């Protein structure tokens, strides 16, 4: 696990700066902010609202306690004591130079200084700096609290160590740092975006397509591919067994064909600007920006979850982030030492919009997902971790009895209260109660778990620490009243309306 | 529901042609193929294998019986009797003209003729045709059996009716037809791709980034956004409350900045081609093309499922496709009249790689997902459909008892055998048995379902057709032996190793 950053400073807190603040705060880092904009606190607050909502849905691990957010009237106050400073002020080089001078006058000489600039190169940013070598580009993508990519750019090979330090800090917040080999205007991603943007402007200007049609050509087509593989890997597959070289050589001639208008740049006239705005209103005007943000975030979360399930790309970044969060939660739980004579609260979950069924309530199987995660949290609590499983031992659920007691809706904050109902050498009997934020019981589950030798594929006695920790829990847990419904079957209701043949 | 296409012809059966064949066949359409390539059957077979595997994971509805696939030695034999003809031969205009002439000589004059061309315009394709007005561009995206976009291009406003007919046919196979307003070289999506491709070639040539780094800049960044929203909607959000016009006006000046090298075209020298191939090998060479195809397909399926859950973009296309498949399955089931005195087989599922847990078996909650889908299939079977639910009536699960009997692995073909255990005016008691392809029971579930007035939020008596169909099932179902474990509770195992305090 990489080192926890204790204090970060963010200079500039718009949509991008606010996204950085959220990344750091929700990872437990204290964040000191300077932004002279009169609406800065409101804008940052809105980004933080979105980020907290997204984080709760994105990660099933219990949330890390947030860092402390402070606002400062000047740059000096914000950067004092910060280990990492992120600049996100408007894209004017003279302004950035003034900000860096003020940062350097007050910051520790060891503090790292990243810039969110889309276009400027580190060599331009560093002009006139006292310690130019620790100023670099750390270019994120909106929404910063969900999209993992951050481009790290230095001025040359001598900056490797600084970029590695920055990569280590930013990876910890769930980002995917990409170190760029050489500085260049607009780095990498924005160059690709700029190419698509310029071509798209021609298509709109020449009435080949509207903004809606261009967006649809992306999101129903190659955009689905690019969430998981980029340009080259996608083409490698398209090329088939003949290999990449063969494919490239075939593709080459198209470079001479008139397939793009990018030999020229469209003039952004008042007419073109108004046309795009009108088309965009027709396309998306039925949603407010706030609604679009939430739709975007929910989709990003779903896409990241899909990639996590497949162990691929940005899903792997998410999985690493989540494992860190689980490890931290277990470390906190070990310190907290919950009351052994009370139900154990080891798992929480938030009901996402994608968890609903056609009745508008949480889909049936999501109840078992939450209960299964609570079972995993209990097993982690008694010491079943990756090391225990690496011995070829695990615990399987063999029997489950669920009772649905309420209609759980979107956004519900669920807590699972777990009681140990009994155990023997190979088996554990658990009861879970799922309550919402108001304390109403939504559902209960009773489980029989079996300890197994996964290689042999059969039940076997538990080892330490599992059996020891269960024995330690036994006095308190066995004294709790067993729920009435535990050990009861589903009732026979007979055939009152139709007689057997 | 749009009309079922009874017979399609595919001329050319490479990766793209094979994808078209799979789209049509798996939708129940007979497909006649002509492809003189000696390996055509093998290549088409491989695409079909991928497509069948993907379809089983993509759609939870029972599969439509496949159409009949036939191979023909000449174009005339393939196109005879076809309502829709898709041309996917290599990108040479003289070859395409020859193919169209042969098609027109044998095809019905009403048959639609779509071309998979990436670059040619309809006006070019139509040169010399007898019935030029029914030749148009239908440009799909790889893998054709999963990516919904198809660009439909005609030569002008007079082609509207032909494109509408084609859109109707193709939408039925789960595609998202995008009608392009005016013909242009490379249509829309490939123009955007070509711009990114040219810029990427410069980045590789100038050693700014490797193919892996460019792909990562896409898939960890804007690629995640583009799976759901395109360029303009994404920027609309970035622009915030100030509106699209304000954003565009701010963005405008960047058009004059040196953010792309697209004013010039890189020369595809032997050196550049070899460099890209070597970098691609280093990036992706550890996977075979077949492995990459499956990774890509599983990721696409996960992304499409995530978007379906959120009711957005390509997820809506998938939902519509799935609803058609369910409607067809119900229509077939109504005809088939299953034996009322045997367990009902109403639901099948295939275990995807994304359904596994850290033990390598199907995750606990996915068992309930399959059982829940089987319950929905049973409810559909007794007449609970969207029309019934529109009355404010539904059926909720109130109690569930699952027994896990085997370790279900990836790729398993699951069938659920459902028995009615009893019912009364408001309740239904069901038993499901989940078997794999070998007939081994993987798990069982017993459910108590409650019929509810969803507006009042309380139980209420069932109406017709539910109660009538249950009564009709009763004689046969009640004569079946009840499973031993039905109506049994989870056992009390006590505290043999730890004594209560």
Tab-separated table of C-alpha atoms in Angstrom, chain B residues 76-449:
chain	number	residue	atom	x	y	z
B	76	UNK	CA	-27.354	-15.793	-57.961
B	77	UNK	CA	-28.029	-18.802	-55.735
B	78	UNK	CA	-27.475	-16.791	-52.576
B	79	UNK	CA	-29.678	-13.794	-53.376
B	80	UNK	CA	-32.618	-15.709	-54.841
B	81	UNK	CA	-35.670	-15.059	-52.649
B	82	UNK	CA	-33.785	-12.790	-50.233
B	83	UNK	CA	-35.610	-9.711	-48.927
B	84	UNK	CA	-32.414	-8.094	-47.669
B	85	UNK	CA	-28.923	-8.426	-49.162
B	86	UNK	CA	-25.740	-7.245	-47.427
B	87	UNK	CA	-22.506	-6.819	-49.408
B	88	UNK	CA	-19.225	-7.077	-47.424
B	89	UNK	CA	-16.568	-7.685	-50.090
B	90	UNK	CA	-13.119	-5.998	-50.086
B	91	UNK	CA	-12.949	-2.215	-50.515
B	92	UNK	CA	-12.422	-2.003	-54.304
B	93	UNK	CA	-15.013	-0.098	-56.277
B	94	UNK	CA	-14.641	-2.201	-59.453
B	95	UNK	CA	-15.200	-5.385	-57.421
B	96	UNK	CA	-18.246	-3.913	-55.695
B	97	UNK	CA	-19.732	-2.878	-59.077
B	98	UNK	CA	-19.316	-6.437	-60.369
B	99	UNK	CA	-20.948	-7.850	-57.247
B	100	UNK	CA	-23.911	-5.447	-57.476
B	101	UNK	CA	-24.409	-6.377	-61.158
B	102	UNK	CA	-24.526	-10.087	-60.260
B	103	UNK	CA	-26.894	-9.386	-57.353
B	104	UNK	CA	-29.260	-7.347	-59.501
B	105	UNK	CA	-29.329	-10.017	-62.216
B	106	UNK	CA	-30.796	-12.590	-59.800
B	107	UNK	CA	-32.426	-10.732	-56.909
B	108	UNK	CA	-36.013	-9.613	-56.589
B	109	UNK	CA	-36.312	-5.961	-57.705
B	110	UNK	CA	-37.766	-5.113	-54.274
B	111	UNK	CA	-34.836	-6.588	-52.339
B	112	UNK	CA	-32.827	-4.042	-50.362
B	113	UNK	CA	-29.059	-4.022	-50.964
B	114	UNK	CA	-26.845	-2.651	-48.169
B	115	UNK	CA	-23.083	-2.220	-48.494
B	116	UNK	CA	-20.668	-2.542	-45.552
B	117	UNK	CA	-18.250	-0.100	-47.225
B	118	UNK	CA	-16.221	2.099	-44.876
B	119	UNK	CA	-15.328	4.689	-47.442
B	120	UNK	CA	-17.377	4.700	-50.653
B	121	UNK	CA	-20.397	6.904	-51.111
B	122	UNK	CA	-23.759	5.539	-52.363
B	123	UNK	CA	-23.455	7.627	-55.541
B	124	UNK	CA	-20.209	5.790	-56.297
B	125	UNK	CA	-21.633	2.374	-55.439
B	126	UNK	CA	-24.694	2.919	-57.663
B	127	UNK	CA	-22.814	3.675	-60.897
B	128	UNK	CA	-24.156	1.373	-63.613
B	129	UNK	CA	-26.889	-0.221	-61.431
B	130	UNK	CA	-30.282	-1.259	-62.872
B	131	UNK	CA	-32.223	-0.281	-59.711
B	132	UNK	CA	-29.756	2.148	-58.125
B	133	UNK	CA	-32.281	3.535	-55.625
B	134	UNK	CA	-32.291	0.402	-53.458
B	135	UNK	CA	-28.487	0.301	-53.067
B	136	UNK	CA	-27.300	2.143	-49.943
B	137	UNK	CA	-24.541	2.093	-47.331
B	138	UNK	CA	-25.200	0.022	-44.164
B	139	UNK	CA	-21.871	0.422	-42.386
B	140	UNK	CA	-21.516	-1.659	-39.187
B	141	UNK	CA	-18.832	-1.800	-36.480
B	142	UNK	CA	-16.800	-4.737	-35.276
B	143	UNK	CA	-17.886	-6.956	-33.550
B	144	UNK	CA	-21.054	-6.636	-35.623
B	145	UNK	CA	-22.951	-9.089	-33.392
B	146	UNK	CA	-22.480	-6.831	-30.317
B	147	UNK	CA	-21.903	-3.182	-31.303
B	148	UNK	CA	-25.321	-1.683	-32.138
B	149	UNK	CA	-24.353	1.203	-34.465
B	150	UNK	CA	-25.037	0.898	-38.196
B	151	UNK	CA	-24.666	3.990	-40.384
B	152	UNK	CA	-27.282	4.153	-43.134
B	153	UNK	CA	-26.403	6.434	-46.044
B	154	UNK	CA	-28.315	7.232	-49.182
B	155	UNK	CA	-27.625	9.726	-51.922
B	156	UNK	CA	-30.248	12.295	-51.063
B	157	UNK	CA	-33.771	12.980	-49.753
B	158	UNK	CA	-35.362	10.641	-52.350
B	159	UNK	CA	-33.779	7.664	-50.533
B	160	UNK	CA	-35.583	8.308	-47.240
B	161	UNK	CA	-38.154	5.519	-47.709
B	162	UNK	CA	-35.544	2.903	-48.607
B	163	UNK	CA	-33.408	3.840	-45.575
B	164	UNK	CA	-36.491	3.681	-43.347
B	165	UNK	CA	-37.221	0.140	-44.563
B	166	UNK	CA	-33.625	-0.871	-43.907
B	167	UNK	CA	-33.652	0.803	-40.465
B	168	UNK	CA	-36.778	-1.147	-39.557
B	169	UNK	CA	-35.210	-4.471	-40.525
B	170	UNK	CA	-31.873	-3.781	-38.837
B	171	UNK	CA	-33.352	-2.349	-35.618
B	172	UNK	CA	-35.087	-5.681	-35.199
B	173	UNK	CA	-31.735	-7.465	-34.921
B	174	UNK	CA	-30.750	-5.179	-32.024
B	175	UNK	CA	-28.905	-2.553	-34.085
B	176	UNK	CA	-29.098	1.222	-33.725
B	177	UNK	CA	-29.519	2.572	-37.277
B	178	UNK	CA	-28.184	6.113	-37.732
B	179	UNK	CA	-29.379	7.746	-40.916
B	180	UNK	CA	-26.722	10.119	-42.260
B	181	UNK	CA	-28.089	13.364	-43.742
B	182	UNK	CA	-25.715	13.634	-46.707
B	183	UNK	CA	-23.236	11.271	-48.295
B	184	UNK	CA	-19.596	11.975	-47.538
B	185	UNK	CA	-16.371	9.974	-47.792
B	186	UNK	CA	-16.078	7.598	-44.786
B	187	UNK	CA	-19.521	8.602	-43.404
B	188	UNK	CA	-19.287	9.925	-39.799
B	189	UNK	CA	-17.725	7.525	-37.305
B	190	UNK	CA	-14.786	6.576	-39.521
B	191	UNK	CA	-13.984	10.228	-40.105
B	192	UNK	CA	-13.667	10.704	-36.348
B	193	UNK	CA	-11.622	7.494	-36.083
B	194	UNK	CA	-9.406	8.549	-38.977
B	195	UNK	CA	-8.633	11.849	-37.227
B	196	UNK	CA	-7.613	10.012	-34.046
B	197	UNK	CA	-5.662	7.475	-36.062
B	198	UNK	CA	-3.631	10.127	-37.909
B	199	UNK	CA	-2.876	12.041	-34.713
B	200	UNK	CA	-1.883	8.774	-32.999
B	201	UNK	CA	0.515	7.894	-35.803
B	202	UNK	CA	2.313	11.192	-35.236
B	203	UNK	CA	2.541	10.530	-31.488
B	204	UNK	CA	4.097	7.097	-32.103
B	205	UNK	CA	6.390	8.362	-34.862
B	206	UNK	CA	7.658	11.252	-32.698
B	207	UNK	CA	8.126	8.956	-29.643
B	208	UNK	CA	5.727	10.972	-27.496
B	209	UNK	CA	3.841	7.788	-26.608
B	210	UNK	CA	3.713	4.071	-27.382
B	211	UNK	CA	0.631	2.281	-28.677
B	212	UNK	CA	0.003	1.044	-25.113
B	213	UNK	CA	0.193	4.559	-23.686
B	214	UNK	CA	-2.157	5.961	-26.324
B	215	UNK	CA	-4.616	3.138	-25.661
B	216	UNK	CA	-4.388	3.799	-21.913
B	217	UNK	CA	-4.966	7.531	-22.463
B	218	UNK	CA	-8.211	6.475	-24.170
B	219	UNK	CA	-9.523	3.627	-21.992
B	220	UNK	CA	-8.717	5.094	-18.563
B	221	UNK	CA	-9.992	8.516	-19.655
B	222	UNK	CA	-12.405	9.787	-22.291
B	223	UNK	CA	-13.204	6.295	-23.587
B	224	UNK	CA	-15.132	5.658	-20.357
B	225	UNK	CA	-17.205	8.760	-21.062
B	226	UNK	CA	-17.807	7.943	-24.719
B	227	UNK	CA	-19.418	4.581	-24.026
B	228	UNK	CA	-22.411	6.551	-22.776
B	229	UNK	CA	-22.300	10.157	-24.004
B	230	UNK	CA	-20.512	11.561	-27.010
B	231	UNK	CA	-18.367	14.637	-27.515
B	232	UNK	CA	-21.013	17.332	-27.399
B	233	UNK	CA	-23.079	16.094	-24.461
B	234	UNK	CA	-19.892	15.549	-22.433
B	235	UNK	CA	-18.741	19.094	-23.171
B	236	UNK	CA	-22.188	20.452	-22.410
B	237	UNK	CA	-21.801	19.104	-18.879
B	238	UNK	CA	-18.249	20.445	-18.619
B	239	UNK	CA	-19.546	23.867	-19.633
B	240	UNK	CA	-21.943	23.853	-16.698
B	241	UNK	CA	-24.845	26.184	-16.112
B	242	UNK	CA	-23.404	28.923	-18.363
B	243	UNK	CA	-24.603	26.898	-21.344
B	244	UNK	CA	-23.214	25.365	-24.495
B	245	UNK	CA	-22.800	28.630	-26.389
B	246	UNK	CA	-20.612	30.090	-23.662
B	247	UNK	CA	-18.520	26.928	-23.597
B	248	UNK	CA	-18.020	26.851	-27.371
B	249	UNK	CA	-17.031	30.487	-27.457
B	250	UNK	CA	-14.398	29.824	-24.801
B	251	UNK	CA	-13.204	26.670	-26.513
B	252	UNK	CA	-12.946	28.363	-29.889
B	253	UNK	CA	-9.482	29.926	-29.550
B	254	UNK	CA	-7.874	26.515	-29.008
B	255	UNK	CA	-8.606	25.824	-32.680
B	256	UNK	CA	-5.768	28.200	-33.510
B	257	UNK	CA	-3.333	26.519	-31.125
B	258	UNK	CA	-0.891	23.836	-32.270
B	259	UNK	CA	-2.818	21.074	-30.462
B	260	UNK	CA	-2.864	18.684	-33.347
B	261	UNK	CA	-0.523	17.796	-36.161
B	262	UNK	CA	-3.389	17.097	-38.480
B	263	UNK	CA	-2.551	19.902	-40.859
B	264	UNK	CA	-0.174	17.317	-42.274
B	265	UNK	CA	-0.382	13.555	-42.853
B	266	UNK	CA	2.342	11.208	-41.582
B	267	UNK	CA	4.069	9.065	-44.191
B	268	UNK	CA	3.426	5.376	-43.466
B	269	UNK	CA	7.015	4.282	-43.976
B	270	UNK	CA	8.193	0.706	-43.477
B	271	UNK	CA	9.949	1.957	-40.335
B	272	UNK	CA	6.776	3.439	-38.794
B	273	UNK	CA	4.739	0.371	-39.691
B	274	UNK	CA	7.323	-1.950	-38.064
B	275	UNK	CA	7.513	0.281	-34.974
B	276	UNK	CA	3.743	0.170	-34.437
B	277	UNK	CA	3.673	-3.600	-34.921
B	278	UNK	CA	6.493	-4.103	-32.383
B	279	UNK	CA	4.837	-1.823	-29.814
B	280	UNK	CA	1.507	-3.586	-30.313
B	281	UNK	CA	3.184	-6.975	-29.780
B	282	UNK	CA	4.722	-5.701	-26.536
B	283	UNK	CA	1.326	-4.355	-25.459
B	284	UNK	CA	-1.024	-7.198	-26.381
B	285	UNK	CA	1.137	-10.104	-27.567
B	286	UNK	CA	0.544	-12.106	-24.371
B	287	UNK	CA	-3.040	-12.710	-25.538
B	288	UNK	CA	-4.024	-14.557	-28.717
B	289	UNK	CA	-6.479	-12.815	-31.010
B	290	UNK	CA	-9.104	-15.335	-29.877
B	291	UNK	CA	-8.484	-14.416	-26.232
B	292	UNK	CA	-8.632	-10.701	-27.026
B	293	UNK	CA	-11.925	-11.223	-28.841
B	294	UNK	CA	-13.439	-12.888	-25.784
B	295	UNK	CA	-12.095	-10.255	-23.396
B	296	UNK	CA	-13.494	-7.552	-25.681
B	297	UNK	CA	-16.860	-9.282	-25.971
B	298	UNK	CA	-17.187	-9.874	-22.212
B	299	UNK	CA	-16.333	-6.231	-21.552
B	300	UNK	CA	-18.847	-5.050	-24.173
B	301	UNK	CA	-21.519	-7.254	-22.609
B	302	UNK	CA	-20.763	-5.869	-19.140
B	303	UNK	CA	-20.833	-2.281	-20.416
B	304	UNK	CA	-24.104	-2.887	-22.291
B	305	UNK	CA	-25.630	-4.468	-19.168
B	306	UNK	CA	-24.530	-1.472	-17.080
B	307	UNK	CA	-26.145	0.909	-19.579
B	308	UNK	CA	-29.282	-1.256	-19.710
B	309	UNK	CA	-29.588	-1.095	-15.932
B	310	UNK	CA	-29.458	2.707	-16.189
B	311	UNK	CA	-31.849	2.831	-19.155
B	312	UNK	CA	-29.390	4.829	-21.275
B	313	UNK	CA	-27.874	4.835	-24.764
B	314	UNK	CA	-26.909	1.448	-26.138
B	315	UNK	CA	-28.477	-0.125	-23.032
B	316	UNK	CA	-31.889	0.996	-24.291
B	317	UNK	CA	-31.204	-0.657	-27.655
B	318	UNK	CA	-30.377	-3.863	-25.792
B	319	UNK	CA	-33.492	-3.624	-23.637
B	320	UNK	CA	-35.712	-3.293	-26.702
B	321	UNK	CA	-34.001	-6.296	-28.287
B	322	UNK	CA	-34.456	-8.329	-25.124
B	323	UNK	CA	-38.124	-7.399	-24.812
B	324	UNK	CA	-38.697	-8.656	-28.334
B	325	UNK	CA	-36.884	-11.881	-27.468
B	326	UNK	CA	-39.015	-12.363	-24.338
B	327	UNK	CA	-42.203	-11.680	-26.280
B	328	UNK	CA	-41.184	-14.237	-28.905
B	329	UNK	CA	-40.311	-16.776	-26.205
B	330	UNK	CA	-43.703	-16.325	-24.563
B	331	UNK	CA	-45.416	-16.709	-27.918
B	332	UNK	CA	-43.496	-19.950	-28.523
B	333	UNK	CA	-44.260	-21.203	-24.996
B	334	UNK	CA	-47.973	-20.563	-25.568
B	335	UNK	CA	-47.801	-22.702	-28.702
B	336	UNK	CA	-45.647	-25.393	-27.141
B	337	UNK	CA	-48.070	-26.068	-24.252
B	338	UNK	CA	-45.606	-27.734	-21.834
B	339	UNK	CA	-46.694	-30.858	-19.970
B	340	UNK	CA	-48.642	-29.533	-16.933
B	341	UNK	CA	-47.800	-32.718	-14.986
B	342	UNK	CA	-44.017	-32.197	-15.210
B	343	UNK	CA	-41.697	-29.501	-13.816
B	344	UNK	CA	-41.813	-26.470	-16.132
B	345	UNK	CA	-38.606	-25.492	-17.937
B	346	UNK	CA	-39.139	-21.778	-18.507
B	347	UNK	CA	-35.724	-20.218	-17.963
B	348	UNK	CA	-32.152	-20.845	-19.076
B	349	UNK	CA	-28.967	-18.883	-18.364
B	350	UNK	CA	-25.291	-19.115	-19.197
B	351	UNK	CA	-22.695	-18.353	-16.514
B	352	UNK	CA	-20.511	-15.453	-17.708
B	353	UNK	CA	-16.943	-14.896	-16.590
B	354	UNK	CA	-18.119	-11.779	-14.746
B	355	UNK	CA	-20.397	-13.942	-12.549
B	356	UNK	CA	-17.528	-15.586	-10.638
B	357	UNK	CA	-16.282	-14.798	-7.141
B	358	UNK	CA	-12.806	-15.086	-5.654
B	359	UNK	CA	-13.315	-18.852	-5.313
B	360	UNK	CA	-13.742	-19.152	-9.101
B	361	UNK	CA	-17.406	-20.216	-8.821
B	362	UNK	CA	-20.624	-18.416	-9.538
B	363	UNK	CA	-21.070	-15.650	-6.963
B	364	UNK	CA	-23.723	-16.342	-4.330
B	365	UNK	CA	-26.122	-13.612	-5.388
B	366	UNK	CA	-26.098	-14.719	-9.060
B	367	UNK	CA	-27.906	-17.918	-7.989
B	368	UNK	CA	-30.772	-15.760	-6.765
B	369	UNK	CA	-30.573	-13.718	-9.964
B	370	UNK	CA	-31.155	-16.890	-12.018
B	371	UNK	CA	-33.921	-18.073	-9.663
B	372	UNK	CA	-35.495	-14.596	-9.725
B	373	UNK	CA	-35.475	-14.618	-13.541
B	374	UNK	CA	-37.064	-18.087	-13.432
B	375	UNK	CA	-39.762	-16.725	-11.126
B	376	UNK	CA	-40.375	-13.904	-13.625
B	377	UNK	CA	-40.579	-16.469	-16.430
B	378	UNK	CA	-43.154	-18.453	-14.404
B	379	UNK	CA	-45.171	-15.297	-13.726
B	380	UNK	CA	-45.030	-14.491	-17.439
B	381	UNK	CA	-46.190	-18.035	-18.154
B	382	UNK	CA	-49.317	-17.559	-16.016
B	383	UNK	CA	-50.060	-14.230	-17.688
B	384	UNK	CA	-48.393	-11.513	-15.609
B	385	UNK	CA	-47.151	-9.126	-18.270
B	386	UNK	CA	-46.662	-5.377	-18.626
B	387	UNK	CA	-50.409	-5.005	-19.202
B	388	UNK	CA	-51.239	-6.806	-15.946
B	389	UNK	CA	-48.701	-4.712	-14.022
B	390	UNK	CA	-50.082	-1.532	-15.598
B	391	UNK	CA	-53.222	-2.112	-13.450
B	392	UNK	CA	-51.055	-1.434	-10.379
B	393	UNK	CA	-50.795	-5.145	-9.553
B	394	UNK	CA	-47.621	-7.139	-9.144
B	395	UNK	CA	-46.149	-10.154	-7.370
B	396	UNK	CA	-43.371	-9.726	-4.798
B	397	UNK	CA	-41.135	-12.398	-3.326
B	398	UNK	CA	-41.573	-12.416	0.444
B	399	UNK	CA	-39.515	-15.461	1.422
B	400	UNK	CA	-36.726	-17.513	-0.162
B	401	UNK	CA	-34.871	-20.675	0.832
B	402	UNK	CA	-31.793	-21.511	-1.261
B	403	UNK	CA	-29.673	-24.676	-1.024
B	404	UNK	CA	-26.268	-24.667	-2.753
B	405	UNK	CA	-25.344	-28.190	-3.859
B	406	UNK	CA	-22.474	-27.764	-6.346
B	407	UNK	CA	-19.775	-25.302	-7.374
B	408	UNK	CA	-21.153	-23.780	-10.572
B	409	UNK	CA	-18.330	-22.754	-12.904
B	410	UNK	CA	-17.901	-20.318	-15.785
B	411	UNK	CA	-19.658	-21.226	-19.004
B	412	UNK	CA	-22.190	-23.545	-17.380
B	413	UNK	CA	-25.487	-23.813	-19.261
B	414	UNK	CA	-28.149	-23.610	-16.601
B	415	UNK	CA	-31.763	-24.721	-16.901
B	416	UNK	CA	-34.319	-24.054	-14.169
B	417	UNK	CA	-37.078	-26.648	-13.609
B	418	UNK	CA	-39.974	-25.054	-11.798
B	419	UNK	CA	-42.671	-26.801	-9.739
B	420	UNK	CA	-45.773	-25.164	-8.278
B	421	UNK	CA	-45.941	-26.251	-4.599
B	422	UNK	CA	-49.261	-24.593	-3.853
B	423	UNK	CA	-51.184	-21.326	-3.983
B	424	UNK	CA	-54.108	-19.514	-2.410
B	425	UNK	CA	-55.997	-16.339	-3.312
B	426	UNK	CA	-52.981	-14.083	-2.672
B	427	UNK	CA	-49.951	-16.354	-2.483
B	428	UNK	CA	-47.920	-18.668	-4.709
B	429	UNK	CA	-45.396	-21.192	-3.398
B	430	UNK	CA	-42.781	-22.245	-5.979
B	431	UNK	CA	-39.842	-24.631	-6.120
B	432	UNK	CA	-36.956	-24.190	-8.577
B	433	UNK	CA	-34.256	-26.719	-9.368
B	434	UNK	CA	-31.181	-25.366	-11.216
B	435	UNK	CA	-29.419	-28.001	-13.337
B	436	UNK	CA	-26.329	-27.684	-15.495
B	437	UNK	CA	-25.782	-29.129	-18.977
B	438	UNK	CA	-24.999	-32.586	-17.538
B	439	UNK	CA	-28.217	-32.636	-15.499
B	440	UNK	CA	-26.449	-32.176	-12.133
B	441	UNK	CA	-28.491	-30.165	-9.654
B	442	UNK	CA	-26.494	-27.028	-8.764
B	443	UNK	CA	-28.939	-25.449	-6.332
B	444	UNK	CA	-32.599	-25.357	-5.359
B	445	UNK	CA	-34.854	-22.527	-4.252
B	446	UNK	CA	-38.220	-22.453	-2.515
B	447	UNK	CA	-40.131	-19.159	-2.750
B	448	UNK	CA	-43.232	-17.670	-1.219
B	449	UNK	CA	-44.665	-14.976	-3.495
